[in-house]
Amino acid sequence: MTDMGKGSLRGICVVGLNYTDQLLIAGGDGPVQALRVAVRALLEDGFGAAQVRQTMPCGAIILRLQDAPRDVLLDRVRATLAQVPECRKRVGSIDYATTAHAGIVWTEGGTDTEELTRIASAACAAANIRGLDLVEYDSVDHPHLQADILSARLLADALSAMRDRRLVLYAQQIVDIDETSPVLQYEVLVKMRDRAGREHSPSAFLPLAERTGMICLMDGWIIREAILGHAEALVRMEHIHISLNMSGRTLSSPGFWREIETILTQTGIAPARIQFEITETSAIYDLPRAKENVQAFRRMGCSVALDDFGAGLSGFSYLTDLDVNCVKIDGGLVANVVYPQRRELKIVEALVSLCSDLGLDVVGEHVSSPQIFDILRDLGVTKMQGYSIGESVPYETIFVPRGEVRRTGSAPA
């Protein structure tokens, strides 16, 4: 199906309705279907009935954009989205209404309509995930589009990647500035290897996994692989401690602590050697259950760290509600402590003082230069992590005996 030869097609727009799940719960299928019909009529009024192509199985509506300059068409789309809440439908005594989001891909020709529709659907999904009214791609080669498509493909392949062991564990050292400490602590990281053998960083798939719930399966796999998959080496090398990331979704899972208790009992690994990192920017969906899990981890003897502290608005609330014993200061704050005129230095100084008063360990993340290392050390930060201190390495290599393990107790040269 190729319509590009007509020369007047400028783009494809896919329009989706917001919070349809909630509408279904509140009023059943009737209000949702009525609103879709009303929004389709609104699009037909604004663009012409011939330009509204069809409704997709997910309920999104496909709209052809043509016969006008691009900026005019874009303004028309934005104006139409703003009118969607006016498409109210009364059922009984209730007026149901919704809002909408859309994705657009613009073209100069050469791509068939089916492919353009797929790309516009990706833009529409991106708008929904990011909470935006509209996402547009300038072309089929737009870098953000390619990143969104890659994320979708990696997420779709995640279960197979776990089964085929194409999730690959890495480790980055968390360095204690106390050179006399016998402990080597590592944060466990993960990359995904695609079917062609290319490795992709966690930023390519973890954010989407967080939003879809796939992260719970991935968290469980990573924890089991890091502990059970290397139990013999962990038991043998007691000086190695590991820090494992745990999403807010996983932390909200009822009784998740029992799985951890079973793993530690089965392996005989001392719980004090295990730390769980809770990302501050990751939504905790069930705080009472999260508190139950954290309290159970702490009773076992595990450490619990609040990761990316200072990156979001929930950090102090989590610090109050969750029994953490460590805080990892967000790298965005750490990176700017070298600029005295900026606020970040004072913020980090205040956070370190607060954590000291509360008896919490403090880790400086993303330490990218000797200057940052020195400033954090002078502020009282006792543990550091970052590529200027140590690159991430394949996880299994941290268990390889070495004649002399490199320790970093002072600022790297």
mmCIF file of C-alpha atoms in Angstrom:
data_model
loop_
_atom_site.group_PDB
_atom_site.id
_atom_site.type_symbol
_atom_site.label_atom_id
_atom_site.label_comp_id
_atom_site.label_asym_id
_atom_site.label_seq_id
_atom_site.Cartn_x
_atom_site.Cartn_y
_atom_site.Cartn_z
ATOM 1 C CA MET A 1 0.000 0.000 0.000
ATOM 2 C CA THR A 2 1.811 3.116 -1.245
ATOM 3 C CA ASP A 3 0.198 6.536 -1.312
ATOM 4 C CA MET A 4 3.386 8.591 -1.556
ATOM 5 C CA GLY A 5 3.120 9.010 -5.306
ATOM 6 C CA LYS A 6 0.251 11.465 -4.926
ATOM 7 C CA GLY A 7 2.769 14.078 -3.784
ATOM 8 C CA SER A 8 0.448 15.776 -1.303
ATOM 9 C CA LEU A 9 0.819 13.494 1.720
ATOM 10 C CA ARG A 10 2.912 15.239 4.372
ATOM 11 C CA GLY A 11 2.512 12.862 7.278
ATOM 12 C CA ILE A 12 0.588 10.309 9.278
ATOM 13 C CA CYS A 13 -0.875 11.025 12.709
ATOM 14 C CA VAL A 14 -2.099 8.402 15.176
ATOM 15 C CA VAL A 15 -4.431 9.651 17.931
ATOM 16 C CA GLY A 16 -5.045 7.691 21.123
ATOM 17 C CA LEU A 17 -7.386 8.349 24.049
ATOM 18 C CA ASN A 18 -6.045 8.661 27.578
ATOM 19 C CA TYR A 19 -7.028 6.642 30.663
ATOM 20 C CA THR A 20 -9.387 4.309 28.774
ATOM 21 C CA ASP A 21 -8.738 1.603 31.393
ATOM 22 C CA GLN A 22 -10.145 3.881 34.087
ATOM 23 C CA LEU A 23 -13.138 4.723 31.898
ATOM 24 C CA LEU A 24 -13.830 1.014 31.434
ATOM 25 C CA ILE A 25 -13.746 0.512 35.198
ATOM 26 C CA ALA A 26 -15.989 3.503 35.823
ATOM 27 C CA GLY A 27 -18.572 3.038 33.123
ATOM 28 C CA GLY A 28 -17.901 -0.082 31.085
ATOM 29 C CA ASP A 29 -17.254 -0.350 27.378
ATOM 30 C CA GLY A 30 -20.137 1.929 26.331
ATOM 31 C CA PRO A 31 -18.618 5.296 27.305
ATOM 32 C CA VAL A 32 -15.252 4.357 25.804
ATOM 33 C CA GLN A 33 -16.741 3.391 22.450
ATOM 34 C CA ALA A 34 -18.949 6.494 22.431
ATOM 35 C CA LEU A 35 -15.955 8.736 23.088
ATOM 36 C CA ARG A 36 -13.948 7.086 20.311
ATOM 37 C CA VAL A 37 -16.812 7.741 17.899
ATOM 38 C CA ALA A 38 -17.017 11.351 19.061
ATOM 39 C CA VAL A 39 -13.278 11.938 18.701
ATOM 40 C CA ARG A 40 -13.320 10.394 15.236
ATOM 41 C CA ALA A 41 -16.120 12.773 14.282
ATOM 42 C CA LEU A 42 -14.067 15.671 15.653
ATOM 43 C CA LEU A 43 -11.124 14.632 13.458
ATOM 44 C CA GLU A 44 -13.389 14.289 10.420
ATOM 45 C CA ASP A 45 -14.765 17.799 11.012
ATOM 46 C CA GLY A 46 -11.274 19.264 11.298
ATOM 47 C CA PHE A 47 -9.493 17.389 8.516
ATOM 48 C CA GLY A 48 -12.186 15.906 6.305
ATOM 49 C CA ALA A 49 -13.779 12.479 6.523
ATOM 50 C CA ALA A 50 -11.538 11.112 3.755
ATOM 51 C CA GLN A 51 -8.397 11.795 5.814
ATOM 52 C CA VAL A 52 -9.515 9.728 8.809
ATOM 53 C CA ARG A 53 -8.400 6.342 7.623
ATOM 54 C CA GLN A 54 -9.394 3.780 10.215
ATOM 55 C CA THR A 55 -9.386 2.821 13.866
ATOM 56 C CA MET A 56 -6.604 0.511 14.990
ATOM 57 C CA PRO A 57 -7.253 -2.612 17.110
ATOM 58 C CA CYS A 58 -6.013 -0.707 20.183
ATOM 59 C CA GLY A 59 -8.623 1.986 19.531
ATOM 60 C CA ALA A 60 -6.213 4.613 18.182
ATOM 61 C CA ILE A 61 -7.341 6.555 15.123
ATOM 62 C CA ILE A 62 -5.201 6.998 11.989
ATOM 63 C CA LEU A 63 -5.225 10.416 10.355
ATOM 64 C CA ARG A 64 -3.626 11.459 7.049
ATOM 65 C CA LEU A 65 -2.050 14.897 7.072
ATOM 66 C CA GLN A 66 -1.973 16.571 3.655
ATOM 67 C CA ASP A 67 -3.148 19.442 1.438
ATOM 68 C CA ALA A 68 -1.647 22.150 3.670
ATOM 69 C CA PRO A 69 1.772 23.359 4.895
ATOM 70 C CA ARG A 70 3.276 21.349 7.727
ATOM 71 C CA ASP A 71 3.024 24.133 10.332
ATOM 72 C CA VAL A 72 -0.654 24.620 9.502
ATOM 73 C CA LEU A 73 -1.334 20.895 9.859
ATOM 74 C CA LEU A 74 0.555 20.753 13.148
ATOM 75 C CA ASP A 75 -1.409 23.678 14.573
ATOM 76 C CA ARG A 76 -4.607 21.970 13.471
ATOM 77 C CA VAL A 77 -3.628 18.733 15.245
ATOM 78 C CA ARG A 78 -2.788 20.595 18.455
ATOM 79 C CA ALA A 79 -6.059 22.513 18.335
ATOM 80 C CA THR A 80 -7.990 19.284 17.808
ATOM 81 C CA LEU A 81 -6.307 17.576 20.751
ATOM 82 C CA ALA A 82 -7.279 20.559 22.914
ATOM 83 C CA GLN A 83 -10.933 20.070 21.897
ATOM 84 C CA VAL A 84 -11.101 16.368 22.815
ATOM 85 C CA PRO A 85 -12.244 17.006 26.435
ATOM 86 C CA GLU A 86 -15.316 18.717 24.993
ATOM 87 C CA CYS A 87 -16.452 15.409 23.446
ATOM 88 C CA ARG A 88 -18.493 14.467 26.499
ATOM 89 C CA LYS A 89 -20.870 11.538 26.443
ATOM 90 C CA ARG A 90 -23.663 11.220 28.995
ATOM 91 C CA VAL A 91 -24.540 7.773 30.297
ATOM 92 C CA GLY A 92 -27.251 7.894 32.895
ATOM 93 C CA SER A 93 -26.458 10.879 35.099
ATOM 94 C CA ILE A 94 -22.704 10.925 34.356
ATOM 95 C CA ASP A 95 -20.900 12.917 31.668
ATOM 96 C CA TYR A 96 -17.868 10.930 30.554
ATOM 97 C CA ALA A 97 -14.930 12.726 28.954
ATOM 98 C CA THR A 98 -11.269 12.125 28.252
ATOM 99 C CA THR A 99 -8.126 13.672 26.805
ATOM 100 C CA ALA A 100 -5.946 12.470 23.954
ATOM 101 C CA HIS A 101 -2.352 12.115 22.847
ATOM 102 C CA ALA A 102 -0.922 11.765 19.367
ATOM 103 C CA GLY A 103 2.132 10.822 17.387
ATOM 104 C CA ILE A 104 3.137 12.189 13.987
ATOM 105 C CA VAL A 105 5.734 11.191 11.443
ATOM 106 C CA TRP A 106 6.454 13.605 8.604
ATOM 107 C CA THR A 107 7.607 12.388 5.213
ATOM 108 C CA GLU A 108 8.869 13.651 1.891
ATOM 109 C CA GLY A 109 7.815 10.466 0.155
ATOM 110 C CA GLY A 110 9.392 7.102 -0.488
ATOM 111 C CA THR A 111 7.882 5.264 2.489
ATOM 112 C CA ASP A 112 4.652 3.326 2.216
ATOM 113 C CA THR A 113 1.666 4.181 4.361
ATOM 114 C CA GLU A 114 1.805 0.959 6.348
ATOM 115 C CA GLU A 115 5.347 1.688 7.517
ATOM 116 C CA LEU A 116 4.494 5.330 8.251
ATOM 117 C CA THR A 117 1.533 4.191 10.333
ATOM 118 C CA ARG A 118 3.773 1.875 12.349
ATOM 119 C CA ILE A 119 6.186 4.747 13.004
ATOM 120 C CA ALA A 120 3.385 7.171 13.908
ATOM 121 C CA SER A 121 2.075 4.523 16.310
ATOM 122 C CA ALA A 122 5.511 4.420 17.947
ATOM 123 C CA ALA A 123 5.363 8.211 18.330
ATOM 124 C CA CYS A 124 1.859 7.948 19.809
ATOM 125 C CA ALA A 125 3.054 5.314 22.298
ATOM 126 C CA ALA A 126 6.020 7.522 23.216
ATOM 127 C CA ALA A 127 3.665 10.422 23.912
ATOM 128 C CA ASN A 128 1.533 8.237 26.160
ATOM 129 C CA ILE A 129 4.511 6.841 28.083
ATOM 130 C CA ARG A 130 6.076 10.271 28.584
ATOM 131 C CA GLY A 131 2.835 11.970 29.519
ATOM 132 C CA LEU A 132 2.940 14.348 26.533
ATOM 133 C CA ASP A 133 0.149 15.551 24.262
ATOM 134 C CA LEU A 134 2.180 15.072 21.110
ATOM 135 C CA VAL A 135 5.403 13.491 19.894
ATOM 136 C CA GLU A 136 6.498 14.093 16.311
ATOM 137 C CA TYR A 137 9.331 12.647 14.268
ATOM 138 C CA ASP A 138 10.747 14.750 11.455
ATOM 139 C CA SER A 139 11.513 11.687 9.366
ATOM 140 C CA VAL A 140 11.661 7.919 9.495
ATOM 141 C CA ASP A 141 15.365 8.286 10.392
ATOM 142 C CA HIS A 142 14.855 10.547 13.430
ATOM 143 C CA PRO A 143 17.280 9.412 16.185
ATOM 144 C CA HIS A 144 14.609 9.508 18.900
ATOM 145 C CA LEU A 145 12.442 7.254 16.758
ATOM 146 C CA GLN A 146 15.256 4.770 16.312
ATOM 147 C CA ALA A 147 15.860 4.777 20.078
ATOM 148 C CA ASP A 148 12.140 4.181 20.760
ATOM 149 C CA ILE A 149 12.020 1.342 18.246
ATOM 150 C CA LEU A 150 15.146 -0.224 19.754
ATOM 151 C CA SER A 151 13.630 -0.019 23.257
ATOM 152 C CA ALA A 152 10.439 -1.675 22.045
ATOM 153 C CA ARG A 153 12.356 -4.461 20.328
ATOM 154 C CA LEU A 154 14.555 -5.106 23.341
ATOM 155 C CA LEU A 155 11.548 -5.160 25.667
ATOM 156 C CA ALA A 156 9.748 -7.606 23.378
ATOM 157 C CA ASP A 157 12.855 -9.809 23.445
ATOM 158 C CA ALA A 158 13.427 -9.566 27.212
ATOM 159 C CA LEU A 159 11.877 -12.889 28.223
ATOM 160 C CA SER A 160 13.853 -14.719 25.557
ATOM 161 C CA ALA A 161 16.993 -12.849 26.589
ATOM 162 C CA MET A 162 16.557 -14.116 30.139
ATOM 163 C CA ARG A 163 15.926 -17.648 28.948
ATOM 164 C CA ASP A 164 18.910 -17.588 26.573
ATOM 165 C CA ARG A 165 21.145 -15.825 29.104
ATOM 166 C CA ARG A 166 21.544 -12.786 26.868
ATOM 167 C CA LEU A 167 21.144 -10.523 29.861
ATOM 168 C CA VAL A 168 24.785 -9.935 30.750
ATOM 169 C CA LEU A 169 25.884 -8.928 34.238
ATOM 170 C CA TYR A 170 28.560 -6.320 34.850
ATOM 171 C CA ALA A 171 29.962 -4.911 38.073
ATOM 172 C CA GLN A 172 31.307 -1.512 39.087
ATOM 173 C CA GLN A 173 33.268 -1.058 42.295
ATOM 174 C CA ILE A 174 31.983 1.149 45.092
ATOM 175 C CA VAL A 175 35.264 2.306 46.579
ATOM 176 C CA ASP A 176 35.739 2.929 50.297
ATOM 177 C CA ILE A 177 38.254 5.721 50.839
ATOM 178 C CA ASP A 178 39.422 3.831 53.933
ATOM 179 C CA GLU A 179 42.357 1.893 52.494
ATOM 180 C CA THR A 180 42.390 -0.484 55.463
ATOM 181 C CA SER A 181 38.916 -1.850 54.698
ATOM 182 C CA PRO A 182 39.143 -5.496 53.586
ATOM 183 C CA VAL A 183 35.811 -5.295 51.749
ATOM 184 C CA LEU A 184 35.450 -5.013 47.986
ATOM 185 C CA GLN A 185 31.925 -3.842 47.175
ATOM 186 C CA TYR A 186 30.440 -3.890 43.670
ATOM 187 C CA GLU A 187 27.176 -2.682 42.189
ATOM 188 C CA VAL A 188 25.727 -5.271 39.819
ATOM 189 C CA LEU A 189 24.730 -3.796 36.454
ATOM 190 C CA VAL A 190 23.095 -5.371 33.414
ATOM 191 C CA LYS A 191 23.259 -5.091 29.654
ATOM 192 C CA MET A 192 21.218 -6.924 27.029
ATOM 193 C CA ARG A 193 22.740 -8.758 24.102
ATOM 194 C CA ASP A 194 20.454 -8.813 21.053
ATOM 195 C CA ARG A 195 20.124 -11.742 18.679
ATOM 196 C CA ALA A 196 22.906 -10.348 16.479
ATOM 197 C CA GLY A 197 25.287 -10.320 19.436
ATOM 198 C CA ARG A 198 25.303 -6.556 20.014
ATOM 199 C CA GLU A 199 25.248 -5.416 23.644
ATOM 200 C CA HIS A 200 22.907 -2.593 24.665
ATOM 201 C CA SER A 201 23.234 -0.385 27.733
ATOM 202 C CA PRO A 202 20.526 -0.490 30.427
ATOM 203 C CA SER A 203 19.268 2.947 29.334
ATOM 204 C CA ALA A 204 18.046 1.312 26.111
ATOM 205 C CA PHE A 205 15.606 -1.067 27.819
ATOM 206 C CA LEU A 206 15.282 -0.582 31.605
ATOM 207 C CA PRO A 207 13.183 2.644 31.545
ATOM 208 C CA LEU A 208 10.568 0.989 29.324
ATOM 209 C CA ALA A 209 10.743 -2.183 31.416
ATOM 210 C CA GLU A 210 10.049 -0.011 34.495
ATOM 211 C CA ARG A 211 6.932 1.456 32.921
ATOM 212 C CA THR A 212 5.495 -1.844 31.711
ATOM 213 C CA GLY A 213 6.097 -4.073 34.725
ATOM 214 C CA MET A 214 8.604 -6.311 32.917
ATOM 215 C CA ILE A 215 11.153 -4.967 35.398
ATOM 216 C CA CYS A 216 9.858 -7.313 38.122
ATOM 217 C CA LEU A 217 10.828 -10.360 36.069
ATOM 218 C CA MET A 218 14.171 -8.808 35.176
ATOM 219 C CA ASP A 219 14.924 -7.851 38.789
ATOM 220 C CA GLY A 220 14.246 -11.408 39.917
ATOM 221 C CA TRP A 221 16.397 -12.883 37.165
ATOM 222 C CA ILE A 222 19.318 -10.545 37.908
ATOM 223 C CA ILE A 223 19.187 -11.216 41.649
ATOM 224 C CA ARG A 224 19.075 -14.985 41.154
ATOM 225 C CA GLU A 225 21.835 -14.919 38.552
ATOM 226 C CA ALA A 226 24.080 -12.660 40.632
ATOM 227 C CA ILE A 227 23.722 -14.769 43.802
ATOM 228 C CA LEU A 228 22.671 -18.315 42.866
ATOM 229 C CA GLY A 229 24.545 -18.276 39.564
ATOM 230 C CA HIS A 230 27.790 -17.373 41.342
ATOM 231 C CA ALA A 231 27.125 -18.859 44.779
ATOM 232 C CA GLU A 232 30.298 -20.953 44.927
ATOM 233 C CA ALA A 233 32.530 -17.966 44.158
ATOM 234 C CA LEU A 234 30.638 -15.706 46.585
ATOM 235 C CA VAL A 235 30.955 -18.236 49.394
ATOM 236 C CA ARG A 236 34.655 -18.662 48.690
ATOM 237 C CA MET A 237 35.485 -14.950 48.447
ATOM 238 C CA GLU A 238 33.960 -13.524 51.620
ATOM 239 C CA HIS A 239 35.532 -10.093 51.118
ATOM 240 C CA ILE A 240 33.297 -9.423 48.103
ATOM 241 C CA HIS A 241 29.996 -7.647 48.818
ATOM 242 C CA ILE A 242 27.427 -6.966 46.109
ATOM 243 C CA SER A 243 24.799 -4.273 45.653
ATOM 244 C CA LEU A 244 21.702 -5.175 43.643
ATOM 245 C CA ASN A 245 19.205 -2.753 42.104
ATOM 246 C CA MET A 246 15.532 -3.201 42.898
ATOM 247 C CA SER A 247 12.725 -1.287 41.225
ATOM 248 C CA GLY A 248 9.792 0.238 43.068
ATOM 249 C CA ARG A 249 7.509 -2.295 41.393
ATOM 250 C CA THR A 250 9.558 -5.228 42.671
ATOM 251 C CA LEU A 251 9.821 -3.706 46.117
ATOM 252 C CA SER A 252 6.014 -3.429 46.152
ATOM 253 C CA SER A 253 5.604 -7.173 45.485
ATOM 254 C CA PRO A 254 4.006 -8.891 48.485
ATOM 255 C CA GLY A 255 6.399 -11.090 50.395
ATOM 256 C CA PHE A 256 9.310 -10.583 48.014
ATOM 257 C CA TRP A 257 11.639 -10.772 51.010
ATOM 258 C CA ARG A 258 10.842 -14.476 51.354
ATOM 259 C CA GLU A 259 12.442 -15.190 47.985
ATOM 260 C CA ILE A 260 15.576 -13.357 49.105
ATOM 261 C CA GLU A 261 15.597 -15.241 52.419
ATOM 262 C CA THR A 262 15.310 -18.554 50.551
ATOM 263 C CA ILE A 263 18.202 -17.649 48.245
ATOM 264 C CA LEU A 264 20.475 -16.628 51.122
ATOM 265 C CA THR A 265 19.555 -19.703 53.174
ATOM 266 C CA GLN A 266 20.165 -21.959 50.189
ATOM 267 C CA THR A 267 23.611 -20.498 49.478
ATOM 268 C CA GLY A 268 24.746 -19.789 53.019
ATOM 269 C CA ILE A 269 25.927 -16.308 52.043
ATOM 270 C CA ALA A 270 25.959 -13.826 54.916
ATOM 271 C CA PRO A 271 23.140 -11.280 54.419
ATOM 272 C CA ALA A 272 25.513 -8.484 55.507
ATOM 273 C CA ARG A 273 27.301 -8.968 52.180
ATOM 274 C CA ILE A 274 24.180 -8.090 50.196
ATOM 275 C CA GLN A 275 22.824 -4.583 49.628
ATOM 276 C CA PHE A 276 19.670 -3.638 47.762
ATOM 277 C CA GLU A 277 19.469 -0.292 45.980
ATOM 278 C CA ILE A 278 16.067 1.348 45.608
ATOM 279 C CA THR A 279 15.930 3.955 42.883
ATOM 280 C CA GLU A 280 14.387 7.170 44.193
ATOM 281 C CA THR A 281 12.929 7.974 40.769
ATOM 282 C CA SER A 282 11.222 4.570 40.512
ATOM 283 C CA ALA A 283 7.610 4.693 41.650
ATOM 284 C CA ILE A 284 6.724 2.573 44.682
ATOM 285 C CA TYR A 285 3.174 1.440 44.022
ATOM 286 C CA ASP A 286 2.393 -0.085 47.414
ATOM 287 C CA LEU A 287 4.285 1.669 50.203
ATOM 288 C CA PRO A 288 3.092 -0.621 53.057
ATOM 289 C CA ARG A 289 4.344 -3.695 51.187
ATOM 290 C CA ALA A 290 7.569 -1.904 50.270
ATOM 291 C CA LYS A 291 8.119 -1.076 53.946
ATOM 292 C CA GLU A 292 7.445 -4.716 54.861
ATOM 293 C CA ASN A 293 10.069 -5.911 52.368
ATOM 294 C CA VAL A 294 12.665 -3.350 53.454
ATOM 295 C CA GLN A 295 12.131 -4.124 57.136
ATOM 296 C CA ALA A 296 12.505 -7.836 56.400
ATOM 297 C CA PHE A 297 15.739 -7.260 54.464
ATOM 298 C CA ARG A 298 17.120 -5.269 57.373
ATOM 299 C CA ARG A 299 16.068 -7.919 59.899
ATOM 300 C CA MET A 300 17.947 -10.500 57.839
ATOM 301 C CA GLY A 301 21.041 -8.311 58.008
ATOM 302 C CA CYS A 302 21.039 -6.977 54.444
ATOM 303 C CA SER A 303 21.790 -3.328 53.722
ATOM 304 C CA VAL A 304 19.309 -1.137 51.864
ATOM 305 C CA ALA A 305 20.382 1.970 49.959
ATOM 306 C CA LEU A 306 18.308 4.781 48.507
ATOM 307 C CA ASP A 307 19.758 5.297 45.037
ATOM 308 C CA ASP A 308 19.789 8.500 42.959
ATOM 309 C CA PHE A 309 18.965 10.529 46.069
ATOM 310 C CA GLY A 310 18.138 14.099 45.088
ATOM 311 C CA ALA A 311 16.993 13.243 41.557
ATOM 312 C CA GLY A 312 13.253 13.298 42.285
ATOM 313 C CA LEU A 313 10.699 14.669 44.682
ATOM 314 C CA SER A 314 10.136 11.485 46.674
ATOM 315 C CA GLY A 315 13.563 11.084 48.267
ATOM 316 C CA PHE A 316 12.878 12.614 51.673
ATOM 317 C CA SER A 317 9.558 10.787 51.906
ATOM 318 C CA TYR A 318 11.287 7.465 51.207
ATOM 319 C CA LEU A 319 14.020 8.389 53.672
ATOM 320 C CA THR A 320 11.302 8.811 56.299
ATOM 321 C CA ASP A 321 9.183 5.782 55.373
ATOM 322 C CA LEU A 322 11.822 3.189 54.505
ATOM 323 C CA ASP A 323 14.421 1.795 56.886
ATOM 324 C CA VAL A 324 17.429 2.434 54.635
ATOM 325 C CA ASN A 325 20.948 2.594 56.020
ATOM 326 C CA CYS A 326 22.706 4.078 52.981
ATOM 327 C CA VAL A 327 22.126 6.951 50.569
ATOM 328 C CA LYS A 328 23.667 7.256 47.111
ATOM 329 C CA ILE A 329 23.726 10.898 46.042
ATOM 330 C CA ASP A 330 22.478 11.410 42.496
ATOM 331 C CA GLY A 331 25.143 11.828 39.845
ATOM 332 C CA GLY A 332 23.460 14.925 38.459
ATOM 333 C CA LEU A 333 24.185 16.697 41.734
ATOM 334 C CA VAL A 334 27.654 15.213 42.084
ATOM 335 C CA ALA A 335 28.737 16.311 38.607
ATOM 336 C CA ASN A 336 28.217 19.990 39.470
ATOM 337 C CA VAL A 337 29.931 20.222 42.863
ATOM 338 C CA VAL A 338 32.987 21.617 41.053
ATOM 339 C CA TYR A 339 31.098 24.854 40.361
ATOM 340 C CA PRO A 340 30.954 26.904 43.604
ATOM 341 C CA GLN A 341 28.504 29.381 42.092
ATOM 342 C CA ARG A 342 25.912 26.658 41.525
ATOM 343 C CA ARG A 343 23.503 25.326 44.131
ATOM 344 C CA GLU A 344 24.525 21.696 43.795
ATOM 345 C CA LEU A 345 27.584 22.043 46.034
ATOM 346 C CA LYS A 346 25.484 23.424 48.903
ATOM 347 C CA ILE A 347 22.792 20.790 48.333
ATOM 348 C CA VAL A 348 25.310 17.942 48.450
ATOM 349 C CA GLU A 349 26.934 19.460 51.536
ATOM 350 C CA ALA A 350 23.546 19.609 53.257
ATOM 351 C CA LEU A 351 22.670 16.034 52.239
ATOM 352 C CA VAL A 352 25.953 14.689 53.570
ATOM 353 C CA SER A 353 25.414 16.534 56.871
ATOM 354 C CA LEU A 354 21.848 15.215 57.143
ATOM 355 C CA CYS A 355 22.914 11.634 56.455
ATOM 356 C CA SER A 356 25.710 11.941 58.991
ATOM 357 C CA ASP A 357 23.213 13.091 61.621
ATOM 358 C CA LEU A 358 20.955 10.129 60.762
ATOM 359 C CA GLY A 359 23.825 7.649 60.904
ATOM 360 C CA LEU A 360 23.562 6.731 57.210
ATOM 361 C CA ASP A 361 26.387 5.726 54.908
ATOM 362 C CA VAL A 362 26.845 8.049 51.925
ATOM 363 C CA VAL A 363 28.035 7.108 48.440
ATOM 364 C CA GLY A 364 28.913 9.670 45.779
ATOM 365 C CA GLU A 365 27.805 8.402 42.368
ATOM 366 C CA HIS A 366 29.172 9.225 38.910
ATOM 367 C CA VAL A 367 32.474 10.531 40.207
ATOM 368 C CA SER A 368 34.012 11.558 36.892
ATOM 369 C CA SER A 369 37.175 13.423 37.891
ATOM 370 C CA PRO A 370 39.821 13.614 40.631
ATOM 371 C CA GLN A 371 38.530 17.100 41.498
ATOM 372 C CA ILE A 372 35.029 15.761 42.245
ATOM 373 C CA PHE A 373 36.567 12.942 44.280
ATOM 374 C CA ASP A 374 38.504 15.398 46.438
ATOM 375 C CA ILE A 375 35.520 17.707 46.992
ATOM 376 C CA LEU A 376 33.247 14.844 48.058
ATOM 377 C CA ARG A 377 35.911 13.414 50.361
ATOM 378 C CA ASP A 378 36.357 16.813 51.996
ATOM 379 C CA LEU A 379 32.582 17.041 52.483
ATOM 380 C CA GLY A 380 32.627 13.746 54.350
ATOM 381 C CA VAL A 381 31.603 11.254 51.680
ATOM 382 C CA THR A 382 33.323 7.972 52.527
ATOM 383 C CA LYS A 383 32.453 5.861 49.468
ATOM 384 C CA MET A 384 32.755 6.731 45.788
ATOM 385 C CA GLN A 385 31.625 5.234 42.526
ATOM 386 C CA GLY A 386 32.296 6.366 38.980
ATOM 387 C CA TYR A 387 34.186 5.735 35.782
ATOM 388 C CA SER A 388 37.151 7.841 36.865
ATOM 389 C CA ILE A 389 37.600 5.401 39.751
ATOM 390 C CA GLY A 390 36.705 2.150 38.062
ATOM 391 C CA GLU A 391 35.046 1.052 34.832
ATOM 392 C CA SER A 392 32.339 -1.580 34.910
ATOM 393 C CA VAL A 393 33.692 -5.062 34.208
ATOM 394 C CA PRO A 394 32.044 -8.403 33.407
ATOM 395 C CA TYR A 395 30.587 -9.658 36.664
ATOM 396 C CA GLU A 396 32.349 -13.005 36.674
ATOM 397 C CA THR A 397 35.764 -11.311 36.505
ATOM 398 C CA ILE A 398 35.460 -9.891 40.027
ATOM 399 C CA PHE A 399 35.832 -13.452 41.302
ATOM 400 C CA VAL A 400 39.044 -14.124 39.387
ATOM 401 C CA PRO A 401 41.988 -14.316 41.823
ATOM 402 C CA ARG A 402 44.482 -11.545 41.259
ATOM 403 C CA GLY A 403 47.930 -11.098 42.660
ATOM 404 C CA GLU A 404 47.009 -7.662 43.856
ATOM 405 C CA VAL A 405 43.555 -6.096 43.755
ATOM 406 C CA ARG A 406 43.665 -2.419 42.863
ATOM 407 C CA ARG A 407 42.402 -0.268 45.702
ATOM 408 C CA THR A 408 41.561 3.391 45.401
ATOM 409 C CA GLY A 409 41.775 5.238 48.701
ATOM 410 C CA SER A 410 42.714 8.639 47.388
ATOM 411 C CA ALA A 411 41.837 10.725 44.381
ATOM 412 C CA PRO A 412 42.823 8.931 41.149
ATOM 413 C CA ALA A 413 45.574 10.587 39.203
#
